[in-house]
XYZ file of C-alpha atoms in Angstrom:
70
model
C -23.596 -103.014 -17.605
C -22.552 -99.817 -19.711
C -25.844 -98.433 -18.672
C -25.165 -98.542 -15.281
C -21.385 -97.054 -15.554
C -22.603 -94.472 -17.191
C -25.560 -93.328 -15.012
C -23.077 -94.007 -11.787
C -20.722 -91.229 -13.064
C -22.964 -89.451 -14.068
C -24.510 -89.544 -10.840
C -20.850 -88.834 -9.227
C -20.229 -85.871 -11.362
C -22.958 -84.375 -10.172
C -22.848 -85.342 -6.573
C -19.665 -83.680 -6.320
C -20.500 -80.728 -8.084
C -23.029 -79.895 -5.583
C -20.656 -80.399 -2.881
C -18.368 -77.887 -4.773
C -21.152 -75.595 -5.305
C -21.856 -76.234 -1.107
C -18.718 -75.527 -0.432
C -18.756 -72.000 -2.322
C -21.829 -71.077 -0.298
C -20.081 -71.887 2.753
C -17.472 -68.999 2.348
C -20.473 -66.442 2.192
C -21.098 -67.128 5.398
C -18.192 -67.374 7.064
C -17.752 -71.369 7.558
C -15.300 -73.768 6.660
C -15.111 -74.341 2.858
C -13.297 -77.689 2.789
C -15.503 -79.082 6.318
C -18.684 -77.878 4.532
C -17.207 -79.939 0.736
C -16.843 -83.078 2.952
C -19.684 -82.924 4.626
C -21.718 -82.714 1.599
C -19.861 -85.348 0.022
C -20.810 -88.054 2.659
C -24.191 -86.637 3.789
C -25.480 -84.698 0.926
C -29.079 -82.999 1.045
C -29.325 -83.114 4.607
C -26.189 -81.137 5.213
C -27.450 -79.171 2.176
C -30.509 -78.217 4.295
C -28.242 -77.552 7.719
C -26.025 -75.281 5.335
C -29.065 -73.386 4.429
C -30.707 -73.119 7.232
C -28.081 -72.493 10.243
C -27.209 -68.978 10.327
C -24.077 -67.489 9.004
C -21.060 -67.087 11.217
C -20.416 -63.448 12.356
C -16.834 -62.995 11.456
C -14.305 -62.394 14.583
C -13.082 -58.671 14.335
C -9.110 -58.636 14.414
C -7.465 -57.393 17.415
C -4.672 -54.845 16.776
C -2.172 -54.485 19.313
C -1.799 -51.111 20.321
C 1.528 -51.263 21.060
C 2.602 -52.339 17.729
C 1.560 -48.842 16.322
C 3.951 -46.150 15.203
């Protein structure tokens, strides 16, 4: 039974350090850190794969108001 607490954390450890790690990559391209951290915590590898392979997210260029200029 000690075996088998040990290899589960184990196994949980690194489970969620992946998901960390995921969640990292998902910044660089412009997505949802914390969607992206859940995600890989329920689905793992295949939302690993859809992470890598879906293109990154152009980012939205801000709008300044040209009004508010001096």
């Amino acid at each position: 039974m000690d075996d088998l607490a040990s290899v589960t954390s184990m196994v949980s450890a690194l489970w969620t350090s992946v998901a960390l790690l995921g969640a990292g990559y998902a910044r660089t391209r412009n997505r949802s850190a914390l969607a992206w951290f859940f995600l890989l915590v329920f689905f793992g590898p295949v939302a690993a794969f859809f992470l890598v392979v879906l293109p990154a997210v152009e980012p939205v260029p801000e709008v300044v108001d040209a009004s508010s200029r001096n």
